[in-house]
Coordinates of C-alpha atoms in Angstrom, one line a residue:
Chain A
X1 CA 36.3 -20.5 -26.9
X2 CA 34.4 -22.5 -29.4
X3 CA 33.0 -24.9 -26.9
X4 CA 32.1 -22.0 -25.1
X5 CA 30.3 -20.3 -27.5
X6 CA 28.5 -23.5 -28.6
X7 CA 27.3 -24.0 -24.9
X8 CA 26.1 -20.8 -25.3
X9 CA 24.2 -21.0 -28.2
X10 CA 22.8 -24.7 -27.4
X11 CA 21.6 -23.5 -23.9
X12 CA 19.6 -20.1 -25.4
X13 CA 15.9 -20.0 -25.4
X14 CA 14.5 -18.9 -28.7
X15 CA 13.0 -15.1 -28.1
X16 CA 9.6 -14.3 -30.1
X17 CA 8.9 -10.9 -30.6
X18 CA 5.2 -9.2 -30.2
X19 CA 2.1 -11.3 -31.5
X20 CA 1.4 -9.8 -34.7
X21 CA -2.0 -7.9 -34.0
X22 CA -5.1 -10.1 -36.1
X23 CA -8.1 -7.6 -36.0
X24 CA -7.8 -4.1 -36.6
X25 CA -8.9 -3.5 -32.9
X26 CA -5.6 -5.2 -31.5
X27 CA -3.6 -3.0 -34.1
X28 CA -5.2 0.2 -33.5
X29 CA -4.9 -0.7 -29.7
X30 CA -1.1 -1.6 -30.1
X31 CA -0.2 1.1 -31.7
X32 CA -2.3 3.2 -28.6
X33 CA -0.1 1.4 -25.8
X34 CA 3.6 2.4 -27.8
X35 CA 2.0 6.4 -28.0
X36 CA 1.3 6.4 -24.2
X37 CA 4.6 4.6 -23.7
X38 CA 6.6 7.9 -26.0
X39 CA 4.3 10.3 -24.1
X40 CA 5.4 9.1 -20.7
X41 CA 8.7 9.3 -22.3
X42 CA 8.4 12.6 -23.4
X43 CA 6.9 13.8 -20.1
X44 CA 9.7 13.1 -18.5
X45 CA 12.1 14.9 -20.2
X46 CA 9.4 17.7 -20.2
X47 CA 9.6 17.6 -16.3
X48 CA 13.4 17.4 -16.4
X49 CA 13.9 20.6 -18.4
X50 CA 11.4 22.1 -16.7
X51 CA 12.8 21.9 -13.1
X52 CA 15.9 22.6 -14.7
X53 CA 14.7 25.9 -16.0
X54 CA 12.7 27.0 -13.1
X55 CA 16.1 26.5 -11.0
X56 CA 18.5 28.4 -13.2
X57 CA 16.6 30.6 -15.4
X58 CA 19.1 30.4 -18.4
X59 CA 18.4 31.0 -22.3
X60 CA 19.6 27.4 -22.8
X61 CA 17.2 25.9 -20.2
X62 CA 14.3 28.0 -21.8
X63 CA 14.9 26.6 -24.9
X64 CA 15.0 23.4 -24.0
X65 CA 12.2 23.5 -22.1
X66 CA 10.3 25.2 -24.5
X67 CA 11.6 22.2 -26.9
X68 CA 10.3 19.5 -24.1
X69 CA 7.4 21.0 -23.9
X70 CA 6.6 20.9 -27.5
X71 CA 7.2 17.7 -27.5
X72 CA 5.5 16.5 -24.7
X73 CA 2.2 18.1 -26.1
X74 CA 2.6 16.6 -29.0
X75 CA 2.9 13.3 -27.7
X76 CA 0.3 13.8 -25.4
X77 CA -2.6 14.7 -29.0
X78 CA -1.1 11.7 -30.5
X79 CA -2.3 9.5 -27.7
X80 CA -5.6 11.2 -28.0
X81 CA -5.8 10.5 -31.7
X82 CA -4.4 6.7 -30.8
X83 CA -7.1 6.2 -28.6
X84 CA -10.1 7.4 -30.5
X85 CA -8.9 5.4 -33.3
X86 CA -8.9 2.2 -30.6
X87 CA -12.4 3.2 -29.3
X88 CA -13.5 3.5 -33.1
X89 CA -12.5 0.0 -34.0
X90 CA -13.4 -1.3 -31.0
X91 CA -17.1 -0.5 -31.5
X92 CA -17.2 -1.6 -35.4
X93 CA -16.1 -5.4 -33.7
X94 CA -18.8 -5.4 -31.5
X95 CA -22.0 -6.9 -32.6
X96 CA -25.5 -6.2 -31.6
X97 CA -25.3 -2.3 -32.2
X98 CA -27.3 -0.6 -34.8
X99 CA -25.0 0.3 -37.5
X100 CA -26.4 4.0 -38.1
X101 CA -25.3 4.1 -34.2
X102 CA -21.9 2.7 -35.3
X103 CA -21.3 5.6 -38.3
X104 CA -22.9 8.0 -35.9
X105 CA -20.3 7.4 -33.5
X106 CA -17.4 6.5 -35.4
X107 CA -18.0 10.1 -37.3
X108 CA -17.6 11.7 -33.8
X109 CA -14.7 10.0 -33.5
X110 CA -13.0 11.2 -36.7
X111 CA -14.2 14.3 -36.0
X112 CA -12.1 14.5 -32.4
X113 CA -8.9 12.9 -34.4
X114 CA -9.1 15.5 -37.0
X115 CA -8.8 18.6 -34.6
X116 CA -6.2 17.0 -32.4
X117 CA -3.8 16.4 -35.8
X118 CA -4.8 19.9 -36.4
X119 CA -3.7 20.8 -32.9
X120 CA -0.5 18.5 -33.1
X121 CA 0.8 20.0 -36.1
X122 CA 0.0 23.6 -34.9
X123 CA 2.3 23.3 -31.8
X124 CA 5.3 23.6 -34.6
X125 CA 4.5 27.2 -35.1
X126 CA 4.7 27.9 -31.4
X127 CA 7.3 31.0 -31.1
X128 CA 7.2 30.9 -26.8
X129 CA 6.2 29.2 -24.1
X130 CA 3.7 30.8 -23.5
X131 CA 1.9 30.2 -26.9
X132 CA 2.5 26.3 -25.5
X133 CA 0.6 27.3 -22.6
X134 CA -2.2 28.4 -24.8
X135 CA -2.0 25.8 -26.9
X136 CA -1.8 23.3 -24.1
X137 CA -4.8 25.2 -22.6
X138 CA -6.6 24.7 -26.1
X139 CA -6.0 21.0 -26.1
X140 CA -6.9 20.3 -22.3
X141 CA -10.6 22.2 -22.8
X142 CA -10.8 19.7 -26.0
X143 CA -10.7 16.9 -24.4
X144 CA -12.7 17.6 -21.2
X145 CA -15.4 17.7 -22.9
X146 CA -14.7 14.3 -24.5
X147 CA -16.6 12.9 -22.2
X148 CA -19.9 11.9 -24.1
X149 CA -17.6 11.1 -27.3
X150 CA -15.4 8.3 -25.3
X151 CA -18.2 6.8 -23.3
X152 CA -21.3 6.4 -25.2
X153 CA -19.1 3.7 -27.1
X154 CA -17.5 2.1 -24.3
X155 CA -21.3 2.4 -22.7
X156 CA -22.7 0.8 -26.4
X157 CA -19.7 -2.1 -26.2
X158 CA -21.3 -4.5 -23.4
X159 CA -24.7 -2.9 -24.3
X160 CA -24.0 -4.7 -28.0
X161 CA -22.8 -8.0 -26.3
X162 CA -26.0 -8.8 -24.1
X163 CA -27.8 -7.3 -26.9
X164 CA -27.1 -9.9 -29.1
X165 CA -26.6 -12.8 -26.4
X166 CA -30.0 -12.2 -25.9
X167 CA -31.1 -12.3 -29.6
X168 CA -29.1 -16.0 -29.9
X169 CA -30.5 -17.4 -26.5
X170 CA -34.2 -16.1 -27.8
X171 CA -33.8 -18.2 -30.8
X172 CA -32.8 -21.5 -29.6
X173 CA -35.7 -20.9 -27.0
X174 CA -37.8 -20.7 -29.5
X175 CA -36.5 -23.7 -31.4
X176 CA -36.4 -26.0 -28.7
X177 CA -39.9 -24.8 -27.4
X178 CA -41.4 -25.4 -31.1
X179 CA -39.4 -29.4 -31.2
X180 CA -41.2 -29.8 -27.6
X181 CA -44.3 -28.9 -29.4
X182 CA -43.9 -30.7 -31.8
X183 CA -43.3 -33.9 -29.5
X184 CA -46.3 -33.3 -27.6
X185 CA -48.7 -33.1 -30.5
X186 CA -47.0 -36.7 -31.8
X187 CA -49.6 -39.8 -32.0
X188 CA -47.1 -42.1 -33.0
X189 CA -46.5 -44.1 -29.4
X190 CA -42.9 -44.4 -29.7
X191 CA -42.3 -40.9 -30.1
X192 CA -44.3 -39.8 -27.5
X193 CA -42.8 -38.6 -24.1
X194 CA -44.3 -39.5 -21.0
X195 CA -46.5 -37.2 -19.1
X196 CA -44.8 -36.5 -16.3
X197 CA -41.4 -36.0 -18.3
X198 CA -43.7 -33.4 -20.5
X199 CA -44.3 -31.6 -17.6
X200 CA -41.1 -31.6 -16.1
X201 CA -40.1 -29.5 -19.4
X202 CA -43.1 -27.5 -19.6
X203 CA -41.3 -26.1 -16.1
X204 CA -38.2 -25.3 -17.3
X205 CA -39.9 -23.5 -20.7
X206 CA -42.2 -21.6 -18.2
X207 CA -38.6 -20.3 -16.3
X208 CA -36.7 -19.7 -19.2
X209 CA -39.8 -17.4 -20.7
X210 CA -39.5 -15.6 -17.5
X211 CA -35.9 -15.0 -17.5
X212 CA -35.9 -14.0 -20.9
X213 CA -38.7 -11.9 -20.8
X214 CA -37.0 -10.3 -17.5
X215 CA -33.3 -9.6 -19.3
X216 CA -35.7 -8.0 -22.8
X217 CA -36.9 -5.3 -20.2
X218 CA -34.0 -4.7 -18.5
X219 CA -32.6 -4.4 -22.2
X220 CA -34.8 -2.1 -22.9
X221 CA -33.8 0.2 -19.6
X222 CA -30.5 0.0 -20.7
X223 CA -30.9 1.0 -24.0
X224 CA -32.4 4.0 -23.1
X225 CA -29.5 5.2 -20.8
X226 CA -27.0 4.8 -23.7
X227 CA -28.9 6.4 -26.2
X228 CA -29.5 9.8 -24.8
X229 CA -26.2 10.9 -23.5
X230 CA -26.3 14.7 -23.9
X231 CA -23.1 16.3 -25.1
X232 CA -22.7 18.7 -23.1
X233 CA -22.2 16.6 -20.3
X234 CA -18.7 16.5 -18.4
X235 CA -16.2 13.5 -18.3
X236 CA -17.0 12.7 -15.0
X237 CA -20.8 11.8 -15.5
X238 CA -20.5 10.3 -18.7
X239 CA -18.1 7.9 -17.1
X240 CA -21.0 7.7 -14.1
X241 CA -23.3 6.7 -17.2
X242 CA -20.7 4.7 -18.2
X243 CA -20.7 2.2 -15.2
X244 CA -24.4 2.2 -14.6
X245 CA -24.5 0.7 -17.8
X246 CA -22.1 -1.7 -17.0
X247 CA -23.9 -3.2 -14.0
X248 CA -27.1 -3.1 -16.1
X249 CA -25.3 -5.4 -18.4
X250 CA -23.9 -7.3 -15.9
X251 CA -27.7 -8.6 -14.2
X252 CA -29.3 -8.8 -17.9
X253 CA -26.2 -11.4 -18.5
X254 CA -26.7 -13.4 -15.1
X255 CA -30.3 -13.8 -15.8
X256 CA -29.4 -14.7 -19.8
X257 CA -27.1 -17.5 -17.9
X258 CA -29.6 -18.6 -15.7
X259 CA -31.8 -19.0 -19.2
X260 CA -29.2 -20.7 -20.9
X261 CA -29.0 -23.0 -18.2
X262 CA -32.8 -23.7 -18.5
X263 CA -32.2 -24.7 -21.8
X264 CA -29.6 -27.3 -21.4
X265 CA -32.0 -28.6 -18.9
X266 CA -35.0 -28.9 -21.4
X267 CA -32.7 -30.1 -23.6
X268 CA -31.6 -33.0 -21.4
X269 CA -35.1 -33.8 -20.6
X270 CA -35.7 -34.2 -24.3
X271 CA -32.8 -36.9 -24.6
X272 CA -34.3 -38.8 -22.1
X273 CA -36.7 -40.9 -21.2
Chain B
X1 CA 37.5 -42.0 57.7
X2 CA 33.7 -42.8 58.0
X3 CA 32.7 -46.9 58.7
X4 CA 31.5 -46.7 55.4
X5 CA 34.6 -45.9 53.5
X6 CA 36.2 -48.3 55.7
X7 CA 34.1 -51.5 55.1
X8 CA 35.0 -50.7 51.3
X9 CA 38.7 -50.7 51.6
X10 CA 38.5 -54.0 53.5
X11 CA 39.8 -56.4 51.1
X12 CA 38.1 -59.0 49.4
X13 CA 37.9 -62.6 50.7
X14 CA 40.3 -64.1 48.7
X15 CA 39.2 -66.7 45.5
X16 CA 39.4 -70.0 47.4
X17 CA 35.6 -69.4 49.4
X18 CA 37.3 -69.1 52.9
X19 CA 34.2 -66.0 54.0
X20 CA 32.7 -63.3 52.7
X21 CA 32.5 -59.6 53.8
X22 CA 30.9 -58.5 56.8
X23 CA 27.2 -57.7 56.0
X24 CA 27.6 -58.1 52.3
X25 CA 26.7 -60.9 50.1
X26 CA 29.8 -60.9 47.7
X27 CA 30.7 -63.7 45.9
X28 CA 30.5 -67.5 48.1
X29 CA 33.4 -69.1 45.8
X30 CA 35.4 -69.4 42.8
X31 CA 33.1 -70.9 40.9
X32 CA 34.2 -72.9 37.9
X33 CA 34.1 -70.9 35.8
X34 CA 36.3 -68.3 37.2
X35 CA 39.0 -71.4 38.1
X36 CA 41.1 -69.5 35.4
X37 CA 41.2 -65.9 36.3
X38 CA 43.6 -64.4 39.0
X39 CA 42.2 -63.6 42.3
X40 CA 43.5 -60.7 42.8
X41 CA 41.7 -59.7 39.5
X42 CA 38.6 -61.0 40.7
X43 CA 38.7 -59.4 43.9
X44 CA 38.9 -56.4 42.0
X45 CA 36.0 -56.7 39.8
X46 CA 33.9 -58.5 42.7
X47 CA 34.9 -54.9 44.8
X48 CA 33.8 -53.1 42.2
X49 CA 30.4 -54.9 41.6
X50 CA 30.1 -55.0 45.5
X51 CA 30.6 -50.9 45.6
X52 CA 27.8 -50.4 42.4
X53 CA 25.0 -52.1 43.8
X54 CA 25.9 -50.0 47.7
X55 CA 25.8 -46.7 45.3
X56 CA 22.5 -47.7 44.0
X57 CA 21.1 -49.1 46.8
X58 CA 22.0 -45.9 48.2
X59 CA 20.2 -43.7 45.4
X60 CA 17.1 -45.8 45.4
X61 CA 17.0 -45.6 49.4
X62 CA 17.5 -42.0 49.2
X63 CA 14.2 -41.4 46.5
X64 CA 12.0 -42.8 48.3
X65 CA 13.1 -41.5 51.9
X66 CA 13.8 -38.0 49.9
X67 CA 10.1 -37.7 49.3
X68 CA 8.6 -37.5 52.7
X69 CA 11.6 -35.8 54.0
X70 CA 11.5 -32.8 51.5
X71 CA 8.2 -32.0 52.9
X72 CA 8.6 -29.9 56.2
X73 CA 5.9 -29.5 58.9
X74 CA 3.1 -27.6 58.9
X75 CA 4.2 -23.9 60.1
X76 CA 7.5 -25.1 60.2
X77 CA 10.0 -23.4 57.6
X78 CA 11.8 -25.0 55.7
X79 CA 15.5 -25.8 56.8
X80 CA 18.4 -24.7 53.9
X81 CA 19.9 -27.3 52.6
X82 CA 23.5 -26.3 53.6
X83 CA 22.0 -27.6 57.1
X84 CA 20.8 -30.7 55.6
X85 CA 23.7 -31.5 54.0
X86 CA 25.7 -30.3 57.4
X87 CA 23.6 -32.6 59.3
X88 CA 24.4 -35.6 57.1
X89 CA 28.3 -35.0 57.7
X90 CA 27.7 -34.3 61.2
X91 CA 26.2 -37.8 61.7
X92 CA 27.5 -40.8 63.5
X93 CA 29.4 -43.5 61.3
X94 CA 26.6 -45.6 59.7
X95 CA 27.6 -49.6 59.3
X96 CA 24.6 -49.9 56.8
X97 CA 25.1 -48.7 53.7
X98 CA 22.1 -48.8 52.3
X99 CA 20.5 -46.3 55.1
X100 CA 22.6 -43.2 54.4
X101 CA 19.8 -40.1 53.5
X102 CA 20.4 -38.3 50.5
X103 CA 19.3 -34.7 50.5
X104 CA 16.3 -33.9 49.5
X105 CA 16.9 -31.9 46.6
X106 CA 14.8 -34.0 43.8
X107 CA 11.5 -34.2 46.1
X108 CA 9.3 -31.2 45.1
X109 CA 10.5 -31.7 41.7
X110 CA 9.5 -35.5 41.7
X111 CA 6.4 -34.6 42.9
X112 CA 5.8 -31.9 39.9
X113 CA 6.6 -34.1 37.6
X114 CA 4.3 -37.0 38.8
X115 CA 1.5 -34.6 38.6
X116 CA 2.2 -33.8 35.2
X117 CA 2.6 -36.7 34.1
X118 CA -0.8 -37.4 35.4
X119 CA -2.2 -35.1 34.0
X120 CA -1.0 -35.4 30.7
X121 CA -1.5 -38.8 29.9
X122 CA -5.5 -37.8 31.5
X123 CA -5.6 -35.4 28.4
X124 CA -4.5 -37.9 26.1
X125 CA -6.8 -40.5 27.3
X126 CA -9.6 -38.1 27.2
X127 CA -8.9 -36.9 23.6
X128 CA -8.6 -40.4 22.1
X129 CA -11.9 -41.3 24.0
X130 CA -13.5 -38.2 21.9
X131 CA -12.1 -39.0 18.8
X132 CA -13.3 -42.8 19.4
X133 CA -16.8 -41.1 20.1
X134 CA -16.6 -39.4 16.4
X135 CA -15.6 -42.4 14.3
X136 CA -17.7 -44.5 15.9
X137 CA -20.6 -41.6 15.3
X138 CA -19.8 -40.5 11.8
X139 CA -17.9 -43.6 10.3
X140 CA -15.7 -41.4 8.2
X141 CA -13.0 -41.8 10.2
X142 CA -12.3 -38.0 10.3
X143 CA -11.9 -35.5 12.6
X144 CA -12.1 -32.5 10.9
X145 CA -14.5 -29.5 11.5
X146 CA -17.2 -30.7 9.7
X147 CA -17.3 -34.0 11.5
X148 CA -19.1 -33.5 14.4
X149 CA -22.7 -31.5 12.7
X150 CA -25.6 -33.0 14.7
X151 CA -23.5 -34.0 17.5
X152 CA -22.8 -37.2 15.4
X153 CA -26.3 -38.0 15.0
X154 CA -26.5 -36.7 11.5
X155 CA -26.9 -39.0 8.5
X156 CA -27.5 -38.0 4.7
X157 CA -31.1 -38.0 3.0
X158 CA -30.2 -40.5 0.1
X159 CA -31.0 -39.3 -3.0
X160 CA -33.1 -41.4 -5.1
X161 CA -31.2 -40.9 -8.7
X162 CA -33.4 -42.4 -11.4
X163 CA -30.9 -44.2 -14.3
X164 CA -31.7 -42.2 -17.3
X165 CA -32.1 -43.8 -20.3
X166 CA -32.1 -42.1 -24.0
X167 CA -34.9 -41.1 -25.4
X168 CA -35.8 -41.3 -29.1
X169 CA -34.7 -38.1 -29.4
X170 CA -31.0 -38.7 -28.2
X171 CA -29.9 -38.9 -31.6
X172 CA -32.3 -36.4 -33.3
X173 CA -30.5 -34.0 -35.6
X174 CA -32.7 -30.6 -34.5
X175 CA -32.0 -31.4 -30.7
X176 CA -28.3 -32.2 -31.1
X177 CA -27.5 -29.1 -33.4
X178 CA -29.7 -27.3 -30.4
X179 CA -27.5 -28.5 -27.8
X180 CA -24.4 -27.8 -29.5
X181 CA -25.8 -24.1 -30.2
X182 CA -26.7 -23.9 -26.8
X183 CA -23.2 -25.1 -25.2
X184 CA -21.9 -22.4 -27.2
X185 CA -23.6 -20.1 -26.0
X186 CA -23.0 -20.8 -22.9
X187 CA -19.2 -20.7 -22.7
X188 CA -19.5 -17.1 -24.2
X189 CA -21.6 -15.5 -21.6
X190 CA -19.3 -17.5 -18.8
X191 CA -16.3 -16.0 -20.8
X192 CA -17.5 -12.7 -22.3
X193 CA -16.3 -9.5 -20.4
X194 CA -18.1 -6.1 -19.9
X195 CA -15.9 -3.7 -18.9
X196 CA -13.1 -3.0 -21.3
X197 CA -10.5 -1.4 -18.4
X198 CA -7.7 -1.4 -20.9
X199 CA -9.7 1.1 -22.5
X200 CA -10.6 3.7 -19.4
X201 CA -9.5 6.9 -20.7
X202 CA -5.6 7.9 -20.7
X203 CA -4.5 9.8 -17.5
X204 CA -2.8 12.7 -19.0
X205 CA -1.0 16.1 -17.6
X206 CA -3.4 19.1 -18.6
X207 CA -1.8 21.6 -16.5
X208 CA 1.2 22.7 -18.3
X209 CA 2.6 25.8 -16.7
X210 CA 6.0 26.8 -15.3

């Protein structure tokens, strides 16, 4: 028994629980995945007591679907609130968005949380199912019209990150482009480069201006798109709004790659002879 | 009994060399070798011997007369072989063994087989001449799909690659800090993601009605 038990214990693999959450994103965002996880949960048991009550009609299997239900609605604003919270944080992390943007949003945000704890804590004073129906009803027109709320900062997320990309790769263009200046404009012989290496880096300066000039305008474009999304526009095409901005991003960061790679080229001619 | 059977149960000359079988070339004497054994021992083994080599004689005979005789005549059909082998018991006694027919049961079959044979070993001599052709054409000894662009008269452009050697500016402080900045840079934008999927919104049950 002993021996047993000590086989036991010498052959078991140490079990680590959940990384602890570092930013407050991956804690807001935690706490999001266990509130869908009750409300799936809870809608089960709100589906269960439902058929239940639709096949025999009892007292008892009224009130506990009335009970389910309640709770299932509940869950259901609490994933809401989680996930507002997550979108919240999410967009403080990101750099490259105007911070009056930022408040402007994250006050939206508070604003959609606030109702939905409102809503949650209403559902208690529901004396029937049918004042769940309402309330359900009340809660299901609420978040519809979401849409502009939870995709401007999803939309202003990549926007932020080729934002800024583009405001670093800018700036050690512009330093290295000032050092090869500076190199051609030296008289001392040994720190001059020859002419045809000069010109070989004067070529990769002239295609990394383009490309960066290219991604700015694009920039711009995009910018535009995010800004004005009108809120009274439906879920649907704010998510369409959504993924043009996306793919926006996505050529603005292949043409802030190619640039980089430009660089790194200039750079190299610079190192040698 | 059939003459054949007959000249095999004839009894072997005995060990001292008085004669040897009719028609067969059995052993001419006791050789010294075999001073020691007992004749009627030998006679038994030299019988045996004697009755192998008529079997195979026999079988070899048989082959190469099998061949030709498998093969009927033109609009002539061809017999069964319960006739053939009717025929061969129907026969006159034969005194030489080594004539007797066997039926031609292994001729068309022989045949096939040459054939393929043939034509196998012509595949096989025609894919090694091939793959000869492309080693000898690429000189990468390979044989894969990409070893036969240009019909084997392809051959790499060399590239003239200059040795680079530092500049001045290899160790300069601005340039290096520039290329680390740079690298950085880099590894974010081949890292960095733009859609955030875990974040689509939740798919929830709006329609609660009973």
């Amino acid at each position: 028994m002993v021996y047993a038990l000590a086989l036991f214990l010498g052959n078991s693999k140490p079990v680590f629980s959940q990384s602890t959450p570092v930013t407050e994103f991956e804690r807001d965002f935690q706490e999001y995945t266990l509130s869908l996880e009750e409300y799936d949960n809870a809608h089960g048991a709100y589906i269960l007591a439902r058929s239940q009550f639709l096949r025999f009609g009892t007292l008892t299997s009224r009130n506990n679907a009335k009970d389910a239900t309640k709770n299932m609605l509940a869950a259901r604003d609490e994933v809401v609130i989680r996930y507002s919270t997550a979108i919240g944080s999410r967009l403080r992390e990101v750099s490259g968005v105007n911070q009056d943007t930022k408040d402007r949003i994250s006050n939206e945000l508070a604003e959609e949380i606030v109702w939905f704890e409102d809503h949650k804590n209403s559902l208690e004073g529901a004396g029937s199912l049918e004042d769940l129906f309402d309330d359900s009803d009340d809660a299901r027109r609420r978040f519809n019209s979401l849409g502009p709320v939870i995709y401007e900062p999803l939309a202003q997320v990549p926007y932020g990150r080729v934002s800024r990309f583009h405001e670093r790769l800018t700036e050690n263009f512009l330093a290295i482009k000032d050092k090869v200046n500076e190199i051609r404009n030296e008289e001392r012989e040994e720190y001059q480069l020859s002419a045809r290496k000069l010109e070989s880096i004067d070529g990769w300066i002239f295609e990394t201006e383009e490309r960066i000039v290219r991604s700015e305008e694009k920039l711009v474009e995009v910018g535009d798109i995010v800004a004005v999304i009108p809120r009274q526009e439906g879920m649907t095409s704010s998510q369409n709004r959504y993924n043009d901005v996306v793919t926006r991003s996505g050529v603005i960061l292949q043409d802030l790659k190619d640039a980089s790679l430009f660089i790194r080229e200039i750079v190299r001619g610079v190192k040698t002879k | 009994m059939s003459a054949q059977l007959q000249d095999k149960m004839k009894p072997v000359e005995p060990l001292d060399g008085s004669g040897n079988e009719s028609g067969n070339s059995g052993p001419s004497g006791p050789p010294e070798l075999l001073s020691g054994l007992n004749p009627a021992f030998y006679n038994t083994v030299a019988a045996a011997i004697q009755s192998l080599r008529q079997t195979f004689s026999s079988l070899v005979s048989g082959f190469r007369g099998g061949v030709h005789k498998a093969q009927p005549a033109k609009g002539q059909p061809i017999k069964p072989k319960t006739q053939a082998v009717k025929q061969v018991s129907d026969r006159p006694s034969v005194t030489n063994v080594s004539g007797l027919k066997k039926p031609s049961v292994f001729g068309p079959l022989r045949k096939i087989f040459k054939i393929l044979i043939i034509v196998i070993m012509a595949l096989g001599l025609i894919y090694w001449v091939l793959t000869l052709s492309d080693r000898s054409g690429n000189g990468n000894g390979g044989s894969g799909p990409g070893s036969n662009i240009g019909n084997g008269n392809f051959t790499p452009t060399p590239i003239e690659i200059e040795p680079s050697q530092p500049s001045i500016y290899a160790l300069d402080e601005v340039i290096l800090q520039l290329e680390e900045d740079i690298n950085t840079l880099d590894r974010e934008l081949s890292t960095t993601v733009l859609r955030e999927t875990s974040l689509n919104p939740p798919k929830l049950d709006l329609n609660v009605r009973f």
